[in-house]
Tab-separated table of N, CA and C in Angstrom:
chain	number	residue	atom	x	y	z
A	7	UNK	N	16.695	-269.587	-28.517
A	7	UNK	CA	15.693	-269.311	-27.505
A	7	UNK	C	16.364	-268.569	-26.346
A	8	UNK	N	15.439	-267.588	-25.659
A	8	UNK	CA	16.216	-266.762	-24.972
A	8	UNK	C	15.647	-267.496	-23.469
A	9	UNK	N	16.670	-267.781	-22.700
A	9	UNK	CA	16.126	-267.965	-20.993
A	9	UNK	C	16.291	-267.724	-20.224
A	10	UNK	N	17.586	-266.849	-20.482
A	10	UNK	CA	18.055	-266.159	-19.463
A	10	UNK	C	18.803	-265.446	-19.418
A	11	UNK	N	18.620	-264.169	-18.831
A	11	UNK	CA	18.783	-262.757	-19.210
A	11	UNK	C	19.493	-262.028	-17.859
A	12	UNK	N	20.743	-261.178	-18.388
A	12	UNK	CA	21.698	-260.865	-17.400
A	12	UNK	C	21.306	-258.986	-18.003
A	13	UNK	N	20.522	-258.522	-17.144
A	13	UNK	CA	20.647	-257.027	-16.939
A	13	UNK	C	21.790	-256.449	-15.945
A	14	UNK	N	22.432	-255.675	-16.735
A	14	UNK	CA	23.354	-255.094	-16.213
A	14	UNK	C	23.201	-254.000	-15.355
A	15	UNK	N	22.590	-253.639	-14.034
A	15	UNK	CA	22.374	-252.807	-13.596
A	15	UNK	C	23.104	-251.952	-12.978
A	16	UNK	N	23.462	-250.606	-13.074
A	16	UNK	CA	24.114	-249.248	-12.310
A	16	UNK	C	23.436	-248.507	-11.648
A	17	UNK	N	23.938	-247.236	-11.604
A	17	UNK	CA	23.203	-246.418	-10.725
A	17	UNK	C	23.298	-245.004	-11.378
A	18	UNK	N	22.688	-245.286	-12.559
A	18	UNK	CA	22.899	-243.870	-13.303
A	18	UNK	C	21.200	-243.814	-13.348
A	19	UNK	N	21.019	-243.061	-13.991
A	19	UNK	CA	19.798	-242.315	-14.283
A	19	UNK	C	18.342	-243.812	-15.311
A	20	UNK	N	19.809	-244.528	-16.221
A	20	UNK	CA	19.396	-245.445	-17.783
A	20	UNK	C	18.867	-246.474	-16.927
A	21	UNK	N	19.628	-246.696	-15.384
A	21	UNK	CA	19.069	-248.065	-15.220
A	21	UNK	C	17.763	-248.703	-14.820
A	22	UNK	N	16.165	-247.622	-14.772
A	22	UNK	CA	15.131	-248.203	-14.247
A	22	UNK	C	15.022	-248.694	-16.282
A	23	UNK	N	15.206	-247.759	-16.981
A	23	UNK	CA	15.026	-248.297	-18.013
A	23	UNK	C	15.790	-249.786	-19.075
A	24	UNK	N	16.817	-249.626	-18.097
A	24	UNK	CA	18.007	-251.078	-18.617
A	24	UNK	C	16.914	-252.750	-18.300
A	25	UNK	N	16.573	-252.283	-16.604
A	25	UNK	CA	15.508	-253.043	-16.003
A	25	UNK	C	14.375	-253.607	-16.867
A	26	UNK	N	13.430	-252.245	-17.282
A	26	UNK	CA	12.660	-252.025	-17.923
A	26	UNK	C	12.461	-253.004	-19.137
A	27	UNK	N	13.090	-252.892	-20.041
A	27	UNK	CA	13.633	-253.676	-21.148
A	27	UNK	C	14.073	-254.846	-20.825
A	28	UNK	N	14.918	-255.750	-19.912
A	28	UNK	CA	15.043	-256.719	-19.834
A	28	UNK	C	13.997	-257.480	-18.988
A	29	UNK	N	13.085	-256.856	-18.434
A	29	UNK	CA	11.293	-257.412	-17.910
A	29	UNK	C	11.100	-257.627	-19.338
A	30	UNK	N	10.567	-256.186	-20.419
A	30	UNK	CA	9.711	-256.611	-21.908
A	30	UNK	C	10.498	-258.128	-22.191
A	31	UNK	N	11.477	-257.914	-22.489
A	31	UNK	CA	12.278	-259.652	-23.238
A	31	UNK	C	11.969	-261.000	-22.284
A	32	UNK	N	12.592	-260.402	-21.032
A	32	UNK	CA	11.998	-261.899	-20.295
A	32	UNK	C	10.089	-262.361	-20.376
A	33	UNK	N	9.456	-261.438	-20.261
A	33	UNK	CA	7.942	-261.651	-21.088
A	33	UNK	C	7.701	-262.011	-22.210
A	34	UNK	N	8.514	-261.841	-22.763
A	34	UNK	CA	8.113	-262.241	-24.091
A	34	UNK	C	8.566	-263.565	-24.884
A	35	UNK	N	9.730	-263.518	-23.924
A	35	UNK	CA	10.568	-265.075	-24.261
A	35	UNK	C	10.148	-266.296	-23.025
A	36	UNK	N	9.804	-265.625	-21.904
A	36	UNK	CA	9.047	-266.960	-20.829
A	36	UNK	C	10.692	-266.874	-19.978
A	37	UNK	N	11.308	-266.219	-20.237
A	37	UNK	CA	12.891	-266.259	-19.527
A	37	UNK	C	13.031	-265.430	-18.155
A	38	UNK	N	14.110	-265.625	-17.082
A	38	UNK	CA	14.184	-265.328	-16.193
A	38	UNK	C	15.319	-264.652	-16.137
A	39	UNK	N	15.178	-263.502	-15.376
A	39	UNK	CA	16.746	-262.580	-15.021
A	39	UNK	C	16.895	-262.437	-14.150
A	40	UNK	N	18.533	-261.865	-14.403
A	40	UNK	CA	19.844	-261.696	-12.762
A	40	UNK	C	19.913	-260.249	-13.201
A	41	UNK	N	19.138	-259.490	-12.017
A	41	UNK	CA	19.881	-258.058	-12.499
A	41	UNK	C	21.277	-258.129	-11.846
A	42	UNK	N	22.385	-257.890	-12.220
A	42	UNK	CA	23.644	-257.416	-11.791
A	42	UNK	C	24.184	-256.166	-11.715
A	43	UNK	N	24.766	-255.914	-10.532
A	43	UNK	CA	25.428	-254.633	-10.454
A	43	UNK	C	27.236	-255.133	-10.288
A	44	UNK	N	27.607	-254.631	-10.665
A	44	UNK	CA	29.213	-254.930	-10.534
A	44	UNK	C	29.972	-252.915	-9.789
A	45	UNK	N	30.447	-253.187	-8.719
A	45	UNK	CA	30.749	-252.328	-8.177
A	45	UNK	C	32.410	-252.051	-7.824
A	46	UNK	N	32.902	-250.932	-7.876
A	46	UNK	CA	34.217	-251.005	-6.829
A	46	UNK	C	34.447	-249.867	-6.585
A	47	UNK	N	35.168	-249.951	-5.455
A	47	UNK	CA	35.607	-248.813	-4.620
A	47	UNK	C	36.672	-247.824	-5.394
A	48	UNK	N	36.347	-246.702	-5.851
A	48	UNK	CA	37.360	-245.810	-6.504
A	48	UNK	C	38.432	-245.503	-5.607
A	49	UNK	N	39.664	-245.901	-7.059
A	49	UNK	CA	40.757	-245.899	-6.362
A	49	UNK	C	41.309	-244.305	-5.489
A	50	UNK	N	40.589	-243.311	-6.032
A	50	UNK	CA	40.804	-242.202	-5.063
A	50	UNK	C	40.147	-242.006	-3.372
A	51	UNK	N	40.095	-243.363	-3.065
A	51	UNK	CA	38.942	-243.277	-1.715
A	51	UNK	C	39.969	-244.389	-1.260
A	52	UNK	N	41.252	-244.008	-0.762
A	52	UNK	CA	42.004	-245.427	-0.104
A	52	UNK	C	41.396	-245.905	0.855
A	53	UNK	N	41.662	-247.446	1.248
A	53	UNK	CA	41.240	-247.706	2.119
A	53	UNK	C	41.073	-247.540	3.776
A	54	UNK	N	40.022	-247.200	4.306
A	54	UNK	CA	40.168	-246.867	5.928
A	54	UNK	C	40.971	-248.206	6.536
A	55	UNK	N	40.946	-248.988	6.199
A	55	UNK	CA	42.052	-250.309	6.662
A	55	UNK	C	43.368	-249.637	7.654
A	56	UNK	N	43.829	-249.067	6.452
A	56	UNK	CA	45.193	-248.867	7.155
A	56	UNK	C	45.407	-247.761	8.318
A	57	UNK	N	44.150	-246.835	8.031
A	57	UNK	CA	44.075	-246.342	9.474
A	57	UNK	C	42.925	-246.595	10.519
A	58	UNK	N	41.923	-246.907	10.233
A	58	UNK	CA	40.958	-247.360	11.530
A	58	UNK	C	41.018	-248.951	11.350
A	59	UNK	N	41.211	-249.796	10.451
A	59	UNK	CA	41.007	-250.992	10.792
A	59	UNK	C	39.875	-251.918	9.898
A	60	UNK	N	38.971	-250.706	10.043
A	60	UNK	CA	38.124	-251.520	9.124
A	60	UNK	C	37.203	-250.308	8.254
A	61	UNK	N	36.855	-250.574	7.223
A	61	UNK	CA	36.650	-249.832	5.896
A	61	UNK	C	35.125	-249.828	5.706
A	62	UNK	N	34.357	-248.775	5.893
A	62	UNK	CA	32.834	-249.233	5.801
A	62	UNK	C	32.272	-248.386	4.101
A	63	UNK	N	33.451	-248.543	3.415
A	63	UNK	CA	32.926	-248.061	2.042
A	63	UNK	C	32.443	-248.785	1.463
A	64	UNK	N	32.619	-250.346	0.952
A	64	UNK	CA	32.276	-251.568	0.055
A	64	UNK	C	31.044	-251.778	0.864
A	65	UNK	N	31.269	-251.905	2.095
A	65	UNK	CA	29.281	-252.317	2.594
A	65	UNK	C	28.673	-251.329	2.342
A	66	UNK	N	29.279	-250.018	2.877
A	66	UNK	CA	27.780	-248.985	1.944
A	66	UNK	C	27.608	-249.110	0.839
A	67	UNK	N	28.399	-249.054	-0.124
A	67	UNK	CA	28.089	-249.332	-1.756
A	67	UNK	C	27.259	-250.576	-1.863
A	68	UNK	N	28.098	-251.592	-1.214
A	68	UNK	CA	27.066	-252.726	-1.733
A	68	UNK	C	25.198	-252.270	-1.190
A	69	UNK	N	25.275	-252.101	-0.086
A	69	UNK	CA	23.794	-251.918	0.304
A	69	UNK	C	22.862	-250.836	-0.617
A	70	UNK	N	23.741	-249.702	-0.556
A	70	UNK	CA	22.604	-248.857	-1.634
A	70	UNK	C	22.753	-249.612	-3.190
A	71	UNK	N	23.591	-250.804	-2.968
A	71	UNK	CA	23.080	-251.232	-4.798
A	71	UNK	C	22.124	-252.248	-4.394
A	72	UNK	N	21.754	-253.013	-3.419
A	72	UNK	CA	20.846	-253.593	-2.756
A	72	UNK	C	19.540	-252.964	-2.845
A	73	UNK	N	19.450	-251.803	-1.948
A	73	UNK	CA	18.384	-251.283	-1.703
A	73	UNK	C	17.777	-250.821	-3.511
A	74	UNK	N	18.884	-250.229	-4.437
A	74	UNK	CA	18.086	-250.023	-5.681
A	74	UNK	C	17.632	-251.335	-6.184
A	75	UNK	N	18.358	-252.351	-6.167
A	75	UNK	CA	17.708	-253.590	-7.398
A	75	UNK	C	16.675	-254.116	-6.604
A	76	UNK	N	16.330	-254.206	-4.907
A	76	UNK	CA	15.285	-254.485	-4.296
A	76	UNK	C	14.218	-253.563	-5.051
A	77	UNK	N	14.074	-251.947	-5.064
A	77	UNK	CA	12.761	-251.121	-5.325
A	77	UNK	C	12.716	-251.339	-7.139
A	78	UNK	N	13.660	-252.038	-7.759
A	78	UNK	CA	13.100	-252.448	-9.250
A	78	UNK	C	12.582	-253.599	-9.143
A	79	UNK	N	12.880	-255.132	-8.937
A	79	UNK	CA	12.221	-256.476	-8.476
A	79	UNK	C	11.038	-256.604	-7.721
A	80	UNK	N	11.094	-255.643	-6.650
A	80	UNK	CA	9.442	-255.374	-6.427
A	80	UNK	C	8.202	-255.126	-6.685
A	81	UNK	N	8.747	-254.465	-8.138
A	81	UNK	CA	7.679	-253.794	-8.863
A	81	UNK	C	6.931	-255.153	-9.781
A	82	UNK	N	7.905	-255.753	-9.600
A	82	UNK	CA	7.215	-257.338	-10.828
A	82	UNK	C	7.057	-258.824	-10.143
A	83	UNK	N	6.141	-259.080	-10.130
A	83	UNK	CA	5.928	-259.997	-9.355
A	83	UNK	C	5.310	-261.314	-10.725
A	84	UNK	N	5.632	-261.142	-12.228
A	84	UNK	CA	5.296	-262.273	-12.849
A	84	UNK	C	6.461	-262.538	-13.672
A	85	UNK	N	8.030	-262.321	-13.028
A	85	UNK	CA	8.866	-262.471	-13.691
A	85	UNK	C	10.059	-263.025	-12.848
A	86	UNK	N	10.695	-264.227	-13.034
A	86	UNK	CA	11.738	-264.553	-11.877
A	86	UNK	C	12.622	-263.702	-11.924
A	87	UNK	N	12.959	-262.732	-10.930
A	87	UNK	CA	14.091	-262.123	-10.983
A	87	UNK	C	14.907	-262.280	-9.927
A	88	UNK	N	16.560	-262.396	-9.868
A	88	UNK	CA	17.506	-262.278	-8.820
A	88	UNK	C	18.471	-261.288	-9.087
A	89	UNK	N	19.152	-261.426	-7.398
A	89	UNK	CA	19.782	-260.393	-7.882
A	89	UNK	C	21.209	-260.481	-7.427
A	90	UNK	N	22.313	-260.111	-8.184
A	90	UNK	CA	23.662	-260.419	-7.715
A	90	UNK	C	24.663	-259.232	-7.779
A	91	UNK	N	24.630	-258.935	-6.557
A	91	UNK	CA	25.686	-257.952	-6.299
A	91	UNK	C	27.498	-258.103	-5.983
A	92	UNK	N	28.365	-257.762	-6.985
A	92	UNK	CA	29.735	-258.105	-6.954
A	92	UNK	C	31.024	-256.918	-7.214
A	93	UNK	N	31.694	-257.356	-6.370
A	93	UNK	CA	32.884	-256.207	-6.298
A	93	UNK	C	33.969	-256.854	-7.026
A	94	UNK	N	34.057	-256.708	-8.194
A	94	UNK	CA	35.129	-256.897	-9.259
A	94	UNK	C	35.145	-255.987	-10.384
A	95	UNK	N	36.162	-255.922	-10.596
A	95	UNK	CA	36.273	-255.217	-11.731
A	95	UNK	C	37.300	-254.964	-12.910
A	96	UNK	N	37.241	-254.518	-14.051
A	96	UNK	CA	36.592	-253.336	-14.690
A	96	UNK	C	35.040	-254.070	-14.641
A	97	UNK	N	34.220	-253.064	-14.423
A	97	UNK	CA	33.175	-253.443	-15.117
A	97	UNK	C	32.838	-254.421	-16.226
A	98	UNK	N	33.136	-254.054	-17.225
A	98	UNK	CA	32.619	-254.497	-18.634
A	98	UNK	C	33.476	-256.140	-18.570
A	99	UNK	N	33.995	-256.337	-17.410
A	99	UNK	CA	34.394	-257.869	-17.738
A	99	UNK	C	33.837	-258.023	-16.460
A	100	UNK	N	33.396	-257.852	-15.180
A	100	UNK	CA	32.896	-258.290	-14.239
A	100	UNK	C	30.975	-258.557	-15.532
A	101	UNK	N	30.807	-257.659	-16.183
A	101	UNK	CA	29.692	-258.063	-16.348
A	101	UNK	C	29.852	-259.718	-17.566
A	102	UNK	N	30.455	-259.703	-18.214
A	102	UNK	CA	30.883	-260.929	-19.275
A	102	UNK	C	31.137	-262.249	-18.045
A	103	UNK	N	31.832	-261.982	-16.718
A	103	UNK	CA	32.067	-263.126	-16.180
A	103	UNK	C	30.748	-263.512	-15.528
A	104	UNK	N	30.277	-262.397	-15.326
A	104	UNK	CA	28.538	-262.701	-14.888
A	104	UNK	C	27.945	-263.589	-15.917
A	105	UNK	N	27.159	-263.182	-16.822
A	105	UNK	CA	26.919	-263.386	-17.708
A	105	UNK	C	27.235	-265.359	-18.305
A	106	UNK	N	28.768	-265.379	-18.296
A	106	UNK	CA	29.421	-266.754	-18.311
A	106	UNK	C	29.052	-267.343	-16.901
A	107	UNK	N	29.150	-267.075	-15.634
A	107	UNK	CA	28.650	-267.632	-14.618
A	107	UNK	C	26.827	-267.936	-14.331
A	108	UNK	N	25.904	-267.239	-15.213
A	108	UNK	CA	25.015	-267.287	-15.418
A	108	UNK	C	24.552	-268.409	-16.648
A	109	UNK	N	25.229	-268.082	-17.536
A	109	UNK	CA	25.126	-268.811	-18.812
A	109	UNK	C	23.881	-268.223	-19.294
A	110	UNK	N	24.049	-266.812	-19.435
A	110	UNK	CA	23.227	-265.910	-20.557
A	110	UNK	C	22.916	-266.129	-21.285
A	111	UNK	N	21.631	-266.153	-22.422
A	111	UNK	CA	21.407	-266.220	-23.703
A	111	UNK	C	21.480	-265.011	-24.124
A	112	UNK	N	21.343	-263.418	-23.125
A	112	UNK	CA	20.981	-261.701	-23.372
A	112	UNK	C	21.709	-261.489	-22.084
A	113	UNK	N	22.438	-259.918	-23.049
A	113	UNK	CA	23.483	-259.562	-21.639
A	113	UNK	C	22.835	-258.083	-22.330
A	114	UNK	N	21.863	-257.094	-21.559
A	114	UNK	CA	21.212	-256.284	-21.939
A	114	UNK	C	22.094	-254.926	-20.908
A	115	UNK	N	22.337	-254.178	-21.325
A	115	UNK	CA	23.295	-253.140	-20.971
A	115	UNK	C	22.948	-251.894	-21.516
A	116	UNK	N	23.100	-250.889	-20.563
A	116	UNK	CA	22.679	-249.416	-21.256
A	116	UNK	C	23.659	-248.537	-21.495
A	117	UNK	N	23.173	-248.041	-22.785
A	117	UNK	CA	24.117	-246.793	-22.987
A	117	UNK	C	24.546	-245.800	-22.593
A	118	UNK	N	26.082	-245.136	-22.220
A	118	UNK	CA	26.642	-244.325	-21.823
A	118	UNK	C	26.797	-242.897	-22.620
A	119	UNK	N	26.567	-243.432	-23.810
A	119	UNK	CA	27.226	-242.729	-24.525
A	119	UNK	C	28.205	-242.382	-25.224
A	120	UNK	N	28.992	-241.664	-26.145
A	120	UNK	CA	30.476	-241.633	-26.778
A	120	UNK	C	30.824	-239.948	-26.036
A	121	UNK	N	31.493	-239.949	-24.506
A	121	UNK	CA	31.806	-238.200	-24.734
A	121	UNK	C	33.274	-237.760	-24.331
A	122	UNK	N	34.047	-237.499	-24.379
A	122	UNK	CA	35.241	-237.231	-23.629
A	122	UNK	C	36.578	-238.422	-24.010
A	123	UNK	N	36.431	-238.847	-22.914
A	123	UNK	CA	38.018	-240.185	-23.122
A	123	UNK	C	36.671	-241.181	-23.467
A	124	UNK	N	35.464	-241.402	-23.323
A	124	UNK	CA	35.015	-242.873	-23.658
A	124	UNK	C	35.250	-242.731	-24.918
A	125	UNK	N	35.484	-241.719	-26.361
A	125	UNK	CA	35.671	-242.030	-27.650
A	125	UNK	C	37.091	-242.331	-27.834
A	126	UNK	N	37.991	-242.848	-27.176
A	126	UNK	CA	38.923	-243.426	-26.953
A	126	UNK	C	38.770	-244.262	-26.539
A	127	UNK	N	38.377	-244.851	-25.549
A	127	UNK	CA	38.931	-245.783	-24.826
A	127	UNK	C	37.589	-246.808	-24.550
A	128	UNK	N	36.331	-246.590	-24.831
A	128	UNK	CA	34.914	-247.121	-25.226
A	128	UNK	C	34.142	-246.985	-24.006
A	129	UNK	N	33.144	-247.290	-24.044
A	129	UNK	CA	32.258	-247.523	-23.036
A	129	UNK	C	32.325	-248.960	-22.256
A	130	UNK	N	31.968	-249.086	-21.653
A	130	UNK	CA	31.470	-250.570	-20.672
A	130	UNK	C	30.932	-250.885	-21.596
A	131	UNK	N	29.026	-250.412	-21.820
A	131	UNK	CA	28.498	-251.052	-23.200
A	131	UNK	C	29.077	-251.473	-24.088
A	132	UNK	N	29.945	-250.499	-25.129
A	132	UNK	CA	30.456	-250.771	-26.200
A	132	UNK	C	31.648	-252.169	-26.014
A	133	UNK	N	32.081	-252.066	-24.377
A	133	UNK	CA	33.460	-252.861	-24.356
A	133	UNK	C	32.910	-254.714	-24.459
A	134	UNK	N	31.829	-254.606	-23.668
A	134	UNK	CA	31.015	-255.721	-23.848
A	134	UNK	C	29.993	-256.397	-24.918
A	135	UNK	N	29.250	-255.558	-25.515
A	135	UNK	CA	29.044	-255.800	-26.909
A	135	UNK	C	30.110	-256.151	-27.952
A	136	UNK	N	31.018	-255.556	-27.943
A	136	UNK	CA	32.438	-255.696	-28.881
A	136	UNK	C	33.503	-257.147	-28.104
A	137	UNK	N	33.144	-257.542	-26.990
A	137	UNK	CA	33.748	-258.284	-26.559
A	137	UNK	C	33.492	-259.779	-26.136
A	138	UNK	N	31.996	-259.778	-25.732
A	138	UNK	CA	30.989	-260.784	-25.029
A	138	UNK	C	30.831	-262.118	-26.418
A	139	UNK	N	30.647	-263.220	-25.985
A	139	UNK	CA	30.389	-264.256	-26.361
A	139	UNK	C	29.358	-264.789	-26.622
A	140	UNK	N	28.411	-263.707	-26.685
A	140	UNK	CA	26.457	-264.121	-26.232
A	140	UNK	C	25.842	-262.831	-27.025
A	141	UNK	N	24.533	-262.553	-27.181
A	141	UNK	CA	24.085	-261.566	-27.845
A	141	UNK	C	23.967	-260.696	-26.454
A	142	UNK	N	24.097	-259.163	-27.023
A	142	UNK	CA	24.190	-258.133	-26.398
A	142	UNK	C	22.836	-257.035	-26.981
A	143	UNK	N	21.654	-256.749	-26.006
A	143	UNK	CA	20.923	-255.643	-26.310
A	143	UNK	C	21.604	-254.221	-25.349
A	144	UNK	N	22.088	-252.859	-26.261
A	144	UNK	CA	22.287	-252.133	-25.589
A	144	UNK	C	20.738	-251.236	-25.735
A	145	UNK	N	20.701	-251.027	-24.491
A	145	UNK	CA	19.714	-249.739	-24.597
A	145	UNK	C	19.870	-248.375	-24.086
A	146	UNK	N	19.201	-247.553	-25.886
A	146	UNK	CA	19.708	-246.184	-25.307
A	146	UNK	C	18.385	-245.347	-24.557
A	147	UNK	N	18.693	-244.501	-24.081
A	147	UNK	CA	17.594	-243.517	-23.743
A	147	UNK	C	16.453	-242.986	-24.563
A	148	UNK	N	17.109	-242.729	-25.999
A	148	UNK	CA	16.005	-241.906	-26.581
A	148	UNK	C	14.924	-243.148	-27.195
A	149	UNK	N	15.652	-244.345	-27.352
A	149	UNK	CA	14.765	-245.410	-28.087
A	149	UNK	C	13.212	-245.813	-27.346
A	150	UNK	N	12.566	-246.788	-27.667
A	150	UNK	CA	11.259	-246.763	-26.730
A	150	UNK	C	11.040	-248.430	-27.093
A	151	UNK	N	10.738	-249.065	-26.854
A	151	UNK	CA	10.597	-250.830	-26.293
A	151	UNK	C	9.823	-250.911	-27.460
């Protein structure tokens, strides 16, 4: 039985549809979701720390991942949704520790794709599907619910 559902949310283009799809499942199973965003500061953006003191990159990031999972949760008002925003990383294990801190039955994640170094070295999706302890729905773009 599914009850609870960890959407993995980003800020690419896939994620009103990552959303999307983990609303259809939580409807259909009576289950409630955590959209998650897992964020971090690229290491080519050092920190303002060491010269002004204090660093206003991680609060902007966090807020515009705020402000997106606020204008998706709004839209549904017959589905429990929360939302947890976290600065750890790699990804694809900030989302598995979610997921384990949640105690997931669906860790629903969208596809990147295979292009460049990810056919080496995998996707987030792929790293978490291939890695996770729980069932994994990836969703791609061209598919339809």
């Amino acid at each position: 039985m599914i009850q609870r559902i960890l959407a993995a949310i980003d800020d690419s283009a896939r994620a009103p549809r990552v959303f999307a799809t983990a609303i259809e499942y939580a409807r259909a199973f009576g289950a409630s979701v955590r959209l998650y965003h897992a964020f971090t500061v690229p290491p080519e953006f050092p920190p303002a720390a060491a010269t002004s003191g204090f660093d206003v990159l991680p609060q902007h990031l966090r807020r515009e991942a705020e402000q997106r999972l606020l204008a998706l949760t709004s839209s549904v008002d017959d589905v429990s949704c929360e939302t947890l925003i976290d600065e750890r990383g790699p990804a694809w294990r900030a989302i598995m520790a979610a997921a384990d801190d949640y105690d997931a039955d669906l860790i629903v994640v969208g596809s990147h794709g295979f292009q460049g170094l990810d056919r080496l070295l995998g996707t987030n999706a792929g790293r978490v599907a291939n890695s996770a302890s729980r069932n994994v729905l990836v969703v791609h773009a061209a598919n339809t619910i």
